[in-house]
Amino acid sequence: VIKCRAAVAWTPGKPLSVEEVEVAPPKAGEVRIKIVATGICCTDEHLLQGCFPHAEFPVIPGHEGAGIVESIGEGVISVKPGDKVIPLCMPQCGECSFCQNPESNFCKKSHFSETQNLLPDKTSRFSCKGKQIHHFLWVSTFAEYTVVPEYAVAKIDDAAPLDKVCLFACGFSTGYGAAINTAKVKPGSTCAVFGLGGVGLSVVMGCKAAGASRIIAVDINKDKFAKAKELGATDCINPRDFKKPIQEVLTEMTGQGVDFSFEAIGQADTMIAALASCNMSTGVFVMVGELDSGSQISIDPGLLLTGRTWKGSVLGGSWRMRECIPKLVASYLEKKFNSDLLITHTLPFAKVNEGFELLRAGK
């Protein structure tokens, strides 16, 4: 058993508490990882506010991490102690019908099908003050050590800087893949990206890599426009600068609406605006943002009747995580893109709550 620090969410709506926790050794088919760096994502914020479906407290959040294998359980063959790895919040068991489908990155063992609050044997490897602590999406990267199933671990290149590639566990892969894989953005096309956080900026990067000729970035925070342009946006607009709905503005800017639109915020009204900003015949809208658990959206069916498409994308569409994350890291090392620009602050672990304050402030 390892004793280490972890940021524990004891109840929803309260700040995280950095505690000493006990992390049990890995059982058969499991891997214990020393987490070196982790990003903070809005999904963690959903969890802290009690808006993430089927989560249980107390829990150790975090799902955007990178680290080094400390020990392995019986039967583990794909990684060994000392390997650099990224733990995956979307597992790849390799056996379910989705994993067998080459066009799918979904796995039936993910939280959308069965909860990942405990490891597959329905027990936790975390305890604190004599109490069982729940896992989050099996990864719980807000702990200095964590235990995950082998099929939720991707081995990466030893040259990878863990404090940079931790973003590939969620934010970067989610946005970049939504453009490349889910939308399949075409060269010369026009795109609109709603929301310029880490995920939205990664969508911008994906649209640029796919050869889009015009990338319109939409956000109410003008402070994000310079970074968006640096990453490939051709236009940046603030909906608050116009008296008419933003979908009308985008339609006027493009003549008929954009070819591809993306919502990376997680709000019903912006999703409908993003859908309506697509051209009515062949426009494709990709939902990337995450709505609060139990949310519903009411839309005019006429928006879809003429041919628009509404698609969802989780963790970058068809990235098969165990196979694709190492390839993405290799592309990063070859300098095919610069995801480092997404990192705005680097904080010590003890200031994790400060990190969430920066997130909430849009910084």
Short mmCIF file of N, CA, C and O in Angstrom, two decimals, residues 8 33 36 54 65 73 81 136 145 183 185 196 206 218 225 243 272 280 289 297 304 323:
data_model
loop_
_atom_site.label_atom_id
_atom_site.label_comp_id
_atom_site.label_asym_id
_atom_site.label_seq_id
_atom_site.Cartn_x
_atom_site.Cartn_y
_atom_site.Cartn_z
N VAL A 8 -9.42 15.17 -2.75
CA VAL A 8 -10.67 14.42 -2.56
C VAL A 8 -11.86 15.37 -2.58
O VAL A 8 -11.84 16.43 -1.94
N ILE A 33 -0.09 3.56 -11.30
CA ILE A 33 0.64 4.60 -12.02
C ILE A 33 0.98 5.74 -11.06
O ILE A 33 0.13 6.20 -10.29
N VAL A 36 2.29 12.15 -12.89
CA VAL A 36 3.27 13.23 -12.89
C VAL A 36 2.61 14.58 -13.15
O VAL A 36 3.01 15.60 -12.59
N HIS A 54 -24.40 9.66 -12.54
CA HIS A 54 -24.10 8.40 -11.84
C HIS A 54 -22.78 8.39 -11.07
O HIS A 54 -22.28 7.33 -10.73
N GLY A 65 -4.55 12.98 -17.30
CA GLY A 65 -3.24 12.86 -16.69
C GLY A 65 -2.24 12.06 -17.50
O GLY A 65 -2.57 11.43 -18.51
N GLY A 73 -0.24 -5.65 -12.01
CA GLY A 73 -0.84 -6.85 -11.45
C GLY A 73 -0.59 -8.05 -12.34
O GLY A 73 -0.06 -7.95 -13.45
N PRO A 81 6.75 -1.70 -15.31
CA PRO A 81 7.20 -0.59 -14.46
C PRO A 81 8.26 0.25 -15.17
O PRO A 81 9.15 -0.28 -15.84
N PHE A 136 -12.91 8.00 -10.29
CA PHE A 136 -13.64 8.77 -11.30
C PHE A 136 -13.18 8.31 -12.67
O PHE A 136 -12.00 8.43 -13.02
N TYR A 145 -0.76 8.73 -6.92
CA TYR A 145 -0.75 7.36 -7.47
C TYR A 145 -2.19 6.93 -7.70
O TYR A 145 -3.08 7.28 -6.93
N ALA A 183 -16.46 15.17 -37.66
CA ALA A 183 -16.97 16.03 -38.74
C ALA A 183 -16.37 15.65 -40.09
O ALA A 183 -17.01 15.78 -41.12
N VAL A 185 -13.84 17.27 -41.51
CA VAL A 185 -13.74 18.58 -42.17
C VAL A 185 -12.98 18.44 -43.49
O VAL A 185 -11.94 17.78 -43.56
N LEU A 196 -14.07 28.80 -26.81
CA LEU A 196 -12.63 28.77 -27.06
C LEU A 196 -11.82 28.41 -25.82
O LEU A 196 -10.80 29.00 -25.52
N GLY A 206 -7.75 21.32 -35.24
CA GLY A 206 -8.17 20.22 -36.10
C GLY A 206 -8.71 20.70 -37.43
O GLY A 206 -8.41 20.14 -38.49
N VAL A 218 -16.07 31.67 -32.09
CA VAL A 218 -17.16 32.39 -31.43
C VAL A 218 -17.02 32.25 -29.92
O VAL A 218 -16.99 31.14 -29.39
N PHE A 225 -9.39 35.55 -28.13
CA PHE A 225 -9.31 35.68 -29.59
C PHE A 225 -7.87 35.60 -30.11
O PHE A 225 -7.62 35.01 -31.17
N LYS A 243 -26.86 42.63 -32.42
CA LYS A 243 -28.24 42.69 -31.92
C LYS A 243 -29.07 41.50 -32.41
O LYS A 243 -30.14 41.23 -31.89
N ILE A 272 -28.08 24.83 -30.16
CA ILE A 272 -29.10 25.10 -31.18
C ILE A 272 -28.60 26.19 -32.15
O ILE A 272 -28.79 26.09 -33.36
N MET A 280 -28.25 24.76 -44.61
CA MET A 280 -29.42 23.92 -44.36
C MET A 280 -29.45 22.62 -45.15
O MET A 280 -30.25 21.74 -44.89
N GLY A 289 -19.40 19.77 -26.43
CA GLY A 289 -19.62 20.18 -25.04
C GLY A 289 -20.55 19.23 -24.32
O GLY A 289 -21.37 18.54 -24.92
N ILE A 297 -32.89 19.06 -24.64
CA ILE A 297 -32.85 20.14 -25.62
C ILE A 297 -34.09 20.05 -26.49
O ILE A 297 -34.45 18.98 -26.98
N LEU A 304 -33.45 20.24 -39.14
CA LEU A 304 -32.85 18.99 -39.62
C LEU A 304 -33.49 18.48 -40.90
O LEU A 304 -32.86 17.75 -41.67
N GLU A 323 -4.73 2.70 -29.14
CA GLU A 323 -3.93 2.68 -30.37
C GLU A 323 -3.57 4.10 -30.82
O GLU A 323 -2.46 4.33 -31.31
#
